Coordinates of C-alpha atoms in Angstrom, one line a residue:
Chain A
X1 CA 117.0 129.7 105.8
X2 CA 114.7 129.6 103.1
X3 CA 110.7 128.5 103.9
X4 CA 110.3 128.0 99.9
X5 CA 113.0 125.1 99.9
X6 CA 112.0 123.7 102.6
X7 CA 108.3 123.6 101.5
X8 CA 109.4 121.8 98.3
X9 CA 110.7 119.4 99.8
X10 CA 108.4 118.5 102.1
X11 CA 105.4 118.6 99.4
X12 CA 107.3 116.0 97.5
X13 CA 108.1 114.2 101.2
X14 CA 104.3 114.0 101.7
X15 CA 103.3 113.4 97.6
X16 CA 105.7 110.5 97.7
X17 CA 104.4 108.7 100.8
X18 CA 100.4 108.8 99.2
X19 CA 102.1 107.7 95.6
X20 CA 102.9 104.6 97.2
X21 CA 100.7 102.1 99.0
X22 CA 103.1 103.0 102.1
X23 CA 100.9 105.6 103.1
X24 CA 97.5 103.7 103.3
X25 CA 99.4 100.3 104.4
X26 CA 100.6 102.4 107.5
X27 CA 97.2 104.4 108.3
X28 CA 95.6 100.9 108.4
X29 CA 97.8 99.3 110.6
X30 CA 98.2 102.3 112.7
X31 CA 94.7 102.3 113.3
X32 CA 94.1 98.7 113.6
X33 CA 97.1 98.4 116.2
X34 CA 95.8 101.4 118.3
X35 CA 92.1 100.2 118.5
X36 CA 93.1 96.2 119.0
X37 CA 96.0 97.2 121.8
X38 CA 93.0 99.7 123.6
X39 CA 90.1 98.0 123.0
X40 CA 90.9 94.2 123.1
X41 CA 93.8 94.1 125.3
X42 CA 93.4 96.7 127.7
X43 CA 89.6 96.1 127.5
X44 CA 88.9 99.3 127.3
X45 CA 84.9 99.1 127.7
X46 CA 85.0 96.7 130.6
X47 CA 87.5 99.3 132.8
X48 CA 84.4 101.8 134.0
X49 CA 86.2 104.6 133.5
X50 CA 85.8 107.3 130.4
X51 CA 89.2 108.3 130.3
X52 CA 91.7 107.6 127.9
X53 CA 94.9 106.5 129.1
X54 CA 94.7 102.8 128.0
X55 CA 94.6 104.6 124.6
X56 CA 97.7 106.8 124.7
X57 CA 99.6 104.4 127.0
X58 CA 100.1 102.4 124.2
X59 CA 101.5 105.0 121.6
X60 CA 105.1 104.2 122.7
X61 CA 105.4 100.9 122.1
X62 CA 103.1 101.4 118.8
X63 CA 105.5 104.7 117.6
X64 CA 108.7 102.4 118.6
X65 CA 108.1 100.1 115.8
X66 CA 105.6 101.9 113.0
X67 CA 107.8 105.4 112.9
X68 CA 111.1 103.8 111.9
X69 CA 109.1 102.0 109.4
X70 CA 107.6 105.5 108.4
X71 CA 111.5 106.9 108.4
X72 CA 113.5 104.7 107.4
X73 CA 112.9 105.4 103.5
X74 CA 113.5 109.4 104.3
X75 CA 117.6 109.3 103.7
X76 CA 118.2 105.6 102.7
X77 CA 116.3 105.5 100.1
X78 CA 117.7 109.1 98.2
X79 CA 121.2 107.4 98.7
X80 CA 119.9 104.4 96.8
X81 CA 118.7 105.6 94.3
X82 CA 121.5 108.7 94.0
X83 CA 118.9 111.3 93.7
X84 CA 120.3 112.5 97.0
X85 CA 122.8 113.7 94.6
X86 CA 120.4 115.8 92.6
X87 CA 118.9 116.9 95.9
X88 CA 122.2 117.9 97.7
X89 CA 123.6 119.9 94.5
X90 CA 120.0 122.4 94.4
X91 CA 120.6 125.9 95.4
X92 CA 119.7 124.1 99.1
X93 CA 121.0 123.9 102.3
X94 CA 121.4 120.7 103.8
X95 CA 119.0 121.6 106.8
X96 CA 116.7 122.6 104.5
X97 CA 116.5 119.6 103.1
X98 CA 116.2 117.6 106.1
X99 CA 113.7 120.1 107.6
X100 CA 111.4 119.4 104.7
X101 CA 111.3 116.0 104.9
X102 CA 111.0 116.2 108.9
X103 CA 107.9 118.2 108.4
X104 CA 106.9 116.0 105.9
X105 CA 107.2 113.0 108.1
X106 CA 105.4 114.6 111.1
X107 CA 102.7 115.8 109.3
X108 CA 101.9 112.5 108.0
X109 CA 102.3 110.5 111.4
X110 CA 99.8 113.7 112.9
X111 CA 97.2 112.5 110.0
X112 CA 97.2 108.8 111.5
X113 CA 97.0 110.0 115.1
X114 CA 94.3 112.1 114.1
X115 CA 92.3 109.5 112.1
X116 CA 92.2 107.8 115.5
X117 CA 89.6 110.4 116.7
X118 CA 86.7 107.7 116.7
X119 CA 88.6 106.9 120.4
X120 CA 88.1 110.0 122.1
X121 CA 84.4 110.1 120.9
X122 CA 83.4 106.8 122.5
X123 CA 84.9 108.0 125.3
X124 CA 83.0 111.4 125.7
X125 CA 80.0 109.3 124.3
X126 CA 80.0 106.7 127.4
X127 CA 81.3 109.2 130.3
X128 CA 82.4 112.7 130.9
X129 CA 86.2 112.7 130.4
X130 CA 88.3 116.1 130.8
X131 CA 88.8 117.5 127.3
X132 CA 91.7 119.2 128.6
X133 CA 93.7 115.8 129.5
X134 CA 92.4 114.6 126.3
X135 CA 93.8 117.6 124.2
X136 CA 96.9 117.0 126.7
X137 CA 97.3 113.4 125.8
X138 CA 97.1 114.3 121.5
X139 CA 100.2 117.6 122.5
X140 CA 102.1 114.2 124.0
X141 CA 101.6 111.9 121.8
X142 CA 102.7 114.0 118.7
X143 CA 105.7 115.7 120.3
X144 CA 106.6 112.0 121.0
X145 CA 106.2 110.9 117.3
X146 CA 107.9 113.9 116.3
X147 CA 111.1 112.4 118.7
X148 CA 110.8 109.5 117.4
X149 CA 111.0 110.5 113.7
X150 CA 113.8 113.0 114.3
X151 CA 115.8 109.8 115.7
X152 CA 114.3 107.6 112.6
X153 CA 115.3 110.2 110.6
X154 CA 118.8 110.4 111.7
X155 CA 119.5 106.7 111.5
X156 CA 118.2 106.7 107.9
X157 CA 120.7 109.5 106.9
X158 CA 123.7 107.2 108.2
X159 CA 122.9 104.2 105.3
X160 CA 121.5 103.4 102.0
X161 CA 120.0 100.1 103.6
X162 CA 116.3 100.8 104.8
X163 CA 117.0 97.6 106.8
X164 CA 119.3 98.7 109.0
X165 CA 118.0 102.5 109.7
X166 CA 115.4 100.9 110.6
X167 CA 116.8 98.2 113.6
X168 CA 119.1 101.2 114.7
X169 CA 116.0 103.6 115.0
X170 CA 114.3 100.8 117.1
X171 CA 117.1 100.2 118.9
X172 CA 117.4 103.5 120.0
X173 CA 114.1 104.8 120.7
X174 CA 113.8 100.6 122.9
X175 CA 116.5 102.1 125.0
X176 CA 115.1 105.5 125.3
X177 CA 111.5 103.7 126.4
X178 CA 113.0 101.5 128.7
X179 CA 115.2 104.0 130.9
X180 CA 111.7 105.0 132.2
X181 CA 109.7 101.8 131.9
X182 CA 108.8 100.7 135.5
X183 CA 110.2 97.1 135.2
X184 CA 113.5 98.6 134.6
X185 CA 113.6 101.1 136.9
X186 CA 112.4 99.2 139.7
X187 CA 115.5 97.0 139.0
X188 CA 117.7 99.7 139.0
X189 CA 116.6 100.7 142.1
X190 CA 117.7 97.4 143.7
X191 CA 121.4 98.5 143.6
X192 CA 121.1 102.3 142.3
X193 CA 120.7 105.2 144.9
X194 CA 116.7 107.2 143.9
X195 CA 118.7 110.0 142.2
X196 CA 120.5 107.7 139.7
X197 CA 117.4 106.2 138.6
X198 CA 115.7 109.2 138.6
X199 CA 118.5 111.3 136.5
X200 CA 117.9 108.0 134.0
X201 CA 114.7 108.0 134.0
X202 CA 114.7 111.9 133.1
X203 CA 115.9 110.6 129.5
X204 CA 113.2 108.5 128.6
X205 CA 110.3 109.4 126.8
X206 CA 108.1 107.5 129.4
X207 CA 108.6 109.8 132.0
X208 CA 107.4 112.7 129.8
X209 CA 105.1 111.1 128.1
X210 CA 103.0 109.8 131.2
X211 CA 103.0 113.5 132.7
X212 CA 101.4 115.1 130.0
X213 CA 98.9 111.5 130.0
X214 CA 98.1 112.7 133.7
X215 CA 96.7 115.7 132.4
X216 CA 99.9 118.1 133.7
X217 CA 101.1 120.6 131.3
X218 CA 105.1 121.1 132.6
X219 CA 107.4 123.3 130.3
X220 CA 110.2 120.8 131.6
X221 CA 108.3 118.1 129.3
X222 CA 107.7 120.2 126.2
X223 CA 111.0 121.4 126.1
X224 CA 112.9 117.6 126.5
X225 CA 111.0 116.7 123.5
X226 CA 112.1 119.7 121.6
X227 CA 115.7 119.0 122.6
X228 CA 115.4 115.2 121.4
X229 CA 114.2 116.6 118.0
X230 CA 116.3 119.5 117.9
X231 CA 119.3 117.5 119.0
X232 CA 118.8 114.4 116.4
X233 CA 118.0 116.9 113.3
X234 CA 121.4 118.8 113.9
X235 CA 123.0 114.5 114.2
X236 CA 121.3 114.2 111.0
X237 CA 122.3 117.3 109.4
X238 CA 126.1 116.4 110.3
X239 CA 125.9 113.0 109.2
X240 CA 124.8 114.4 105.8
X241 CA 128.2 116.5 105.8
X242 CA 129.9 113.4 107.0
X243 CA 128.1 111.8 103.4
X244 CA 132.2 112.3 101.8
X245 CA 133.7 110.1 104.2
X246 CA 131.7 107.1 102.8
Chain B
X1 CA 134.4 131.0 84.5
X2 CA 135.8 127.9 86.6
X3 CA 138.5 127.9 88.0
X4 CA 139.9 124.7 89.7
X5 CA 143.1 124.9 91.7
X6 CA 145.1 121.8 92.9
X7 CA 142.1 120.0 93.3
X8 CA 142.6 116.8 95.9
X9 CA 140.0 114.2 96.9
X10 CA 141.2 111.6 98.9
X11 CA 139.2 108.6 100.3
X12 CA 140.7 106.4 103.1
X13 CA 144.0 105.8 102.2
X14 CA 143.0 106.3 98.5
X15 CA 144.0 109.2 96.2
X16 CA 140.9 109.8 93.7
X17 CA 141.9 112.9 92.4
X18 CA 145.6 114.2 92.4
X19 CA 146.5 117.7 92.3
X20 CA 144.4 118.6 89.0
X21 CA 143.5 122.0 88.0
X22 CA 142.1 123.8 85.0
X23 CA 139.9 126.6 84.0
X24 CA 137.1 126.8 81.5
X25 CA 135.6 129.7 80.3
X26 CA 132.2 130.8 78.8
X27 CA 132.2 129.5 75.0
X28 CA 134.0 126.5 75.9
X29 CA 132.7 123.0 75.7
X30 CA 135.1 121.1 77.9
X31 CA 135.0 116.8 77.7
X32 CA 136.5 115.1 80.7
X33 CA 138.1 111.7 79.0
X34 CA 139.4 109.0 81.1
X35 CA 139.2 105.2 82.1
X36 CA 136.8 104.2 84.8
X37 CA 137.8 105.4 88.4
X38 CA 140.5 107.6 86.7
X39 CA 138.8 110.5 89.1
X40 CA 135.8 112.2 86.7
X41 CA 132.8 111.8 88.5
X42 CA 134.7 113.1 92.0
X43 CA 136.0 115.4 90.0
X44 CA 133.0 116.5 89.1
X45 CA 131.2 115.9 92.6
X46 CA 133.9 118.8 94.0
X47 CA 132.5 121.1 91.5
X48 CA 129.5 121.2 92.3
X49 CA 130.1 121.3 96.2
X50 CA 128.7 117.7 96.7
X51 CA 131.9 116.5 97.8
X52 CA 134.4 118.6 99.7
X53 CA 137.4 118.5 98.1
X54 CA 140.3 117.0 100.6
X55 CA 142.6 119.7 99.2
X56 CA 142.4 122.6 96.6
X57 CA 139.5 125.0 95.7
X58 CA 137.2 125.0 93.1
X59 CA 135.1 128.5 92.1
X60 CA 132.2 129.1 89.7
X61 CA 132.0 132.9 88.7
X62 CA 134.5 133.4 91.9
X63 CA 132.0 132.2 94.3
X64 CA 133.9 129.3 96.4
X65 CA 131.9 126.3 96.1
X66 CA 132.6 125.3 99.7
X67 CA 132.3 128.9 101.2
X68 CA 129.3 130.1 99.2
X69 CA 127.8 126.9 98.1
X70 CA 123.9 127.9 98.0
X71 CA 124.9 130.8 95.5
X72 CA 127.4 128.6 93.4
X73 CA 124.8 126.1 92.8
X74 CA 122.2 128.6 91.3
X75 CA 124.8 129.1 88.7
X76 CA 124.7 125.4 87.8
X77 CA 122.9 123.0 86.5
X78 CA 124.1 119.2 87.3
X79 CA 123.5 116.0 85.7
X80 CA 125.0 113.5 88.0
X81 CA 125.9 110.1 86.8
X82 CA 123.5 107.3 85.9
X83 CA 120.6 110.4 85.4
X84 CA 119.0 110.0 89.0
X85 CA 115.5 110.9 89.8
X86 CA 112.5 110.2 92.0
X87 CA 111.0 107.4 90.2
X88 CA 107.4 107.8 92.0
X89 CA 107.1 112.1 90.8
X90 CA 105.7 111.8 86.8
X91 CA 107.9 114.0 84.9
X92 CA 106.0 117.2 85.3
X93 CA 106.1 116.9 88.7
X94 CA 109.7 116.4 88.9
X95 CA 110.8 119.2 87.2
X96 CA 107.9 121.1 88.6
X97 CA 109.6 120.6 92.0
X98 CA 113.3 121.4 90.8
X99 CA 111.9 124.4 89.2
X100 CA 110.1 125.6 92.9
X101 CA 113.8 125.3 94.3
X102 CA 115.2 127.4 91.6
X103 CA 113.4 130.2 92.7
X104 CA 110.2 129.9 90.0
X105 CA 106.7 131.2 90.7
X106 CA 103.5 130.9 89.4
X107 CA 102.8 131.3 85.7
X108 CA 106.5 131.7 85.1
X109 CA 107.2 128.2 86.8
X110 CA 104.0 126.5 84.6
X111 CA 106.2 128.0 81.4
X112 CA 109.5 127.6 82.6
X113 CA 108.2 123.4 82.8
X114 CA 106.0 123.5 80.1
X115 CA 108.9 124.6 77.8
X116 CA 111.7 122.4 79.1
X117 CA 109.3 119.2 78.5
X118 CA 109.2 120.7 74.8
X119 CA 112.8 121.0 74.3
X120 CA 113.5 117.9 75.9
X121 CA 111.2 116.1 73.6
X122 CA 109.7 114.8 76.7
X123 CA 106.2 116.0 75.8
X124 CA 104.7 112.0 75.0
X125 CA 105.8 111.4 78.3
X126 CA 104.8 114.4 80.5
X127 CA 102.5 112.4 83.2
X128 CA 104.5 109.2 83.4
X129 CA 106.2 108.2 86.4
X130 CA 109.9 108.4 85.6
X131 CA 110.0 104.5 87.2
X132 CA 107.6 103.5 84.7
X133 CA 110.4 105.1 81.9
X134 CA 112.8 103.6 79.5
X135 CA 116.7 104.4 80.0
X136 CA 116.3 107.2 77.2
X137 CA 113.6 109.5 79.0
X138 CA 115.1 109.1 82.2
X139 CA 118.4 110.3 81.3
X140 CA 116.6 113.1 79.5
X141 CA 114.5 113.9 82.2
X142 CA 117.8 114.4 84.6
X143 CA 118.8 116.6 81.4
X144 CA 115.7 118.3 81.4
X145 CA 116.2 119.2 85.5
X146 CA 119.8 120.4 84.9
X147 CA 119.0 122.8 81.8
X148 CA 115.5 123.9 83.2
X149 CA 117.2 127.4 84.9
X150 CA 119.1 128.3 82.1
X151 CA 122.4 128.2 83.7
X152 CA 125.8 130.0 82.9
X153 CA 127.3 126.8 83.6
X154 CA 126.5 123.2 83.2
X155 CA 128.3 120.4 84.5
X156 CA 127.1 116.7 83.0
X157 CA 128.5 113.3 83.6
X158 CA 127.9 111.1 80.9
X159 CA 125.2 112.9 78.5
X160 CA 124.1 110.6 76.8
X161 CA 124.7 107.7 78.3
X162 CA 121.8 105.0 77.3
X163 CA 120.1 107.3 74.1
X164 CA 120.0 105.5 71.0
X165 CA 121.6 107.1 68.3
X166 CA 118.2 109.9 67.3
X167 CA 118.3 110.9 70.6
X168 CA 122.2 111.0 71.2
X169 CA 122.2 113.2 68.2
X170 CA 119.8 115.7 69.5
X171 CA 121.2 116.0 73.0
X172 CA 124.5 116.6 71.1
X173 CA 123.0 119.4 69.0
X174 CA 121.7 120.8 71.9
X175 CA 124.8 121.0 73.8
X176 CA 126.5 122.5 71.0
X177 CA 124.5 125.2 70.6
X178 CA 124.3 125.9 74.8
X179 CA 128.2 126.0 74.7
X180 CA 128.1 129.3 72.1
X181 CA 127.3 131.2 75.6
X182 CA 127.8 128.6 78.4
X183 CA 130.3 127.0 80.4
X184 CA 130.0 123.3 79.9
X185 CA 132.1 120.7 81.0
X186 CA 131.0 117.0 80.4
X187 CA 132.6 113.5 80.8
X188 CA 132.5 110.9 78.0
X189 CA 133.6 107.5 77.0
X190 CA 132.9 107.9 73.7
X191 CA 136.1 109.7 71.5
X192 CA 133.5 110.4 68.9
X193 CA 131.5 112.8 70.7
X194 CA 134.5 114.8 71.7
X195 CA 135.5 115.5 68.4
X196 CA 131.8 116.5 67.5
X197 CA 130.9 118.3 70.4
X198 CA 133.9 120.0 72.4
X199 CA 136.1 122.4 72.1
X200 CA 138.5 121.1 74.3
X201 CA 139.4 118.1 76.5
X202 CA 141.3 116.9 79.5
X203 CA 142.3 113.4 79.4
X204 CA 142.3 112.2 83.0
X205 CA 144.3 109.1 84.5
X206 CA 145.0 108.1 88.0
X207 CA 143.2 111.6 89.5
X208 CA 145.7 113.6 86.9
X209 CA 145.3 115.4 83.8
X210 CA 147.8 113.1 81.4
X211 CA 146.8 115.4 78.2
X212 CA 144.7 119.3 77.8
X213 CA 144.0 120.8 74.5
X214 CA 141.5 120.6 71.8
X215 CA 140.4 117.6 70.2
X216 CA 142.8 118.2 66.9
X217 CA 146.0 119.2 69.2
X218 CA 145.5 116.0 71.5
X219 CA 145.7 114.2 67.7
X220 CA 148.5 115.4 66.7
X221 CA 150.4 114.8 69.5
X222 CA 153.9 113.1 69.2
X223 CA 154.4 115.0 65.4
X224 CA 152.0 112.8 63.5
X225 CA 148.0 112.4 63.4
X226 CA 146.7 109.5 64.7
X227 CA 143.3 108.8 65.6
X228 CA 142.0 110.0 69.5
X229 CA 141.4 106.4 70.6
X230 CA 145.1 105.7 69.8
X231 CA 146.6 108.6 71.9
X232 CA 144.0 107.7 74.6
X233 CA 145.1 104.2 74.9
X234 CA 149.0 105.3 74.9
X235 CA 148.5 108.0 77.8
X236 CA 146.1 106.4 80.2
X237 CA 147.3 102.3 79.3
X238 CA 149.4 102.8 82.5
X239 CA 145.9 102.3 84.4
X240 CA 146.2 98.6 85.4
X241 CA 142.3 96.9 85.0
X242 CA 142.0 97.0 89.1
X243 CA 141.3 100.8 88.4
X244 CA 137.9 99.7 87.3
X245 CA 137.4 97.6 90.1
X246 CA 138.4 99.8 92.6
X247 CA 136.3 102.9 91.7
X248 CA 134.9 103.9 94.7
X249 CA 130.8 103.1 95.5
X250 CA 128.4 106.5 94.6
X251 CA 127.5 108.0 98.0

């Protein structure tokens, strides 16, 4: 595997987001979703308590909709425009290629989670919280954008239409939220013995998600989201190969 | 060298390419001639290992394209139909990026870009965003990408496609003098070219080669000379106008 590919690639992933307003429209309503959910919704200042859970708790639901937007473009739009052609034919592998624009991808969702650092300040500002869960919380929340991507990634690299990589990223990543989302799993449990719900539950991102929100640094956690990614970039790499059949 | 053997490509239930094989070695300037969906492009799309071929092998210097593709492609340099290429990069940038996956450091990259935009009469245009380009400079840009490595072999569908008739001239001086040492194989519509420009051609209908020889032979087939478009028409008439219609969509 060759690093120097798969740099190129994703220095012209990240060049083309900021050469578009895509970049900046996303930052802004990144940030304005994250600080309206925590600070309006949740009322964030009236809860007592420095800690910052009312923050992350929302990054599902905000990741389930904003990183297929991010995505969606990745694949679907080098199909488009046939330059996945040009791209394909390079002295490159096709991981390489997808690699690139993975990193590309998750660097740029990292720079929007970490533009969200005015959070975490008001919180040590007002109150004493643990730095550790807080560190904690940011490992989380960008191993789950990084899952989230890898399956936005995947569902761009199945279509030229942005459109629909994008409602089949949001589809998937809905059903991988709601496998763990209490509602559901209380329901479940109406007719389901404990171990079925918890084996579901063991697939959804909530359920990893929330332990490393508690504070508790499991390998079991870190390692489901390395599978998800790992799993959905070798999907992606095989629907490239599948790219004759079409 | 290339060598194609037996070359099949079949999607769904639809034979693009037939059976077709060929080789062309260096000093050869090789024009693919053919109606629309007659099996060019895919033809061409085997060769350079973006589609795998359904049957057959195709290998560039005796490197499989399928087996060994990463090494194949550094051989070639590929300008796919329609000229693609990322229409937010300015031209610089572009080939700058082509030129870091071709294996280019440094000050050697900075030159190896610096005298490609040159050749390429692309110099007036150097910091433009290729969206923001006419037809002309786009599809010499894409040239510009596939020549930038100074490949043994170079594989281009439709040249010059969309150059008015300065630029067409240029490109065609330029491929000229590249097929004194390269291998080039390039597909045209227009007879003209082929008579100014290659050495030899393979007229192509229905996924077969109908007619292979150079330009003069293919003229003075049947015992008299008649003109190229005439024995074009006669071999590959048998192409109903549905061809067209059904090429297949570019993945």
């Amino acid at each position: 595997m060759s690093f120097r590919n798969i740099r190129a690639v994703a220095r012209r992933e990240w060049n083309a987001y900021f050469n578009s307003p895509i970049a900046y429209v996303f930052l802004v309503i990144f940030l304005a979703l994250a600080a309206f959910f925590t600070f309006f919704i949740d009322r964030f200042y009236e809860f007592g308590q420095a800690d910052l859970r009312r923050f992350f708790g929302w990054h599902p639901w905000l990741y389930l909709v904003l990183v297929p937007a991010a995505a969606m473009r990745l694949w679907a739009e080098e199909r488009r425009s046939g330059t996945i052609e040009l791209l394909l034919t390079l002295p490159m592998t096709p991981l390489e290629a997808l690699l690139g624009k993975f990193f590309a991808a998750w660097g740029f969702l990292a720079l929007a989670l970490l533009l969200t650092f005015v959070t975490p300040l008001t919180a040590f500002y007002l109150g004493h919280p643990d730095p550790g869960v807080v560190a904690l919380g940011y490992l989380g929340s960008v191993l789950l954008s990084g899952a989230y991507l890898a399956i936005g990634l995947f569902t761009s690299a199945l279509t030229r239409n942005q459109v629909i990589s994008f409602i089949l990223a949001v589809v998937i990543g809905l059903f991988l939220i709601l496998a763990g989302y209490p509602p559901v799993t209380d329901f479940v449990a109406r007719f389901a013995p404990q171990s079925v719900v918890e084996g579901v539950a063991a697939f959804s991102f909530l359920t990893h998600f929330d332990n490393l929100q508690r504070g508790v640094l499991d390998a079991r956690d870190l390692v489901y989201f390395a599978s998800v990614m790992a799993f959905m970039l070798f999907a992606t790499q095989e629907a490239l190969r599948g790219r004759a059949a079409r | 060298m290339i060598r194609v053997e037996n070359l099949e490509k079949q999607f769904g239930r639809r034979a693009a390419v037939r059976g077709i094989s060929f080789e062309v070695r260096p000093g050869e300037v090789l024009g693919f001639l053919g109606p629309n969906g007659a099996g060019k492009s895919t033809t061409m799309r085997m060769i350079t290992g973006f589609l795998p071929p359904t049957a057959g092998r195709v290998t560039v210097d005796d490197l499989d394209v399928v087996e060994r593709p990463v090494e194949a492609r550094r051989r070639i340099g590929y300008l796919p139909e329609n000229a693609p290429a990322y229409g937010d990069m300015t031209v610089e940038d572009f080939l700058d990026f082509v030129a870091q996956v071709r294996g280019f450091d440094g000050a050697e990259r900075r030159a190896r870009v610096s005298a490609t935009i040159e050749r390429c009469l692309l110099g007036a245009v150097r910091r433009q965003p290729i969206e923001t380009l006419s037809k002309g400079y786009r599809q010499r840009t894409c040239f510009a990408q596939a020549i930038l490595h100074d490949p043994p072999i170079l594989i281009m569908d439709e040249p010059t496609e969309g150059l008015d008739p300065n630029q067409k001239h240029v490109v065609r001086d330029m491929i000229r003098q590249m097929g004194r040492e390269k291998v080039i194989i390039l597909s045209t519509h227009i007879l003209e070219e082929v008579e100014a420009i290659c050495t030899r051609a393979l007229i192509i209908s229905a996924g077969k080669i109908v007619a292979d020889g150079t330009p003069s032979d293919l003229k003075k087939r049947g015992g008299r000379e008649r003109s190229l478009d005439e024995v074009f028409r006669e071999l590959t008439r048998t192409e109903d106008v549905a061809g067209a219609a059904r090429r297949e969509v570019a993945p």
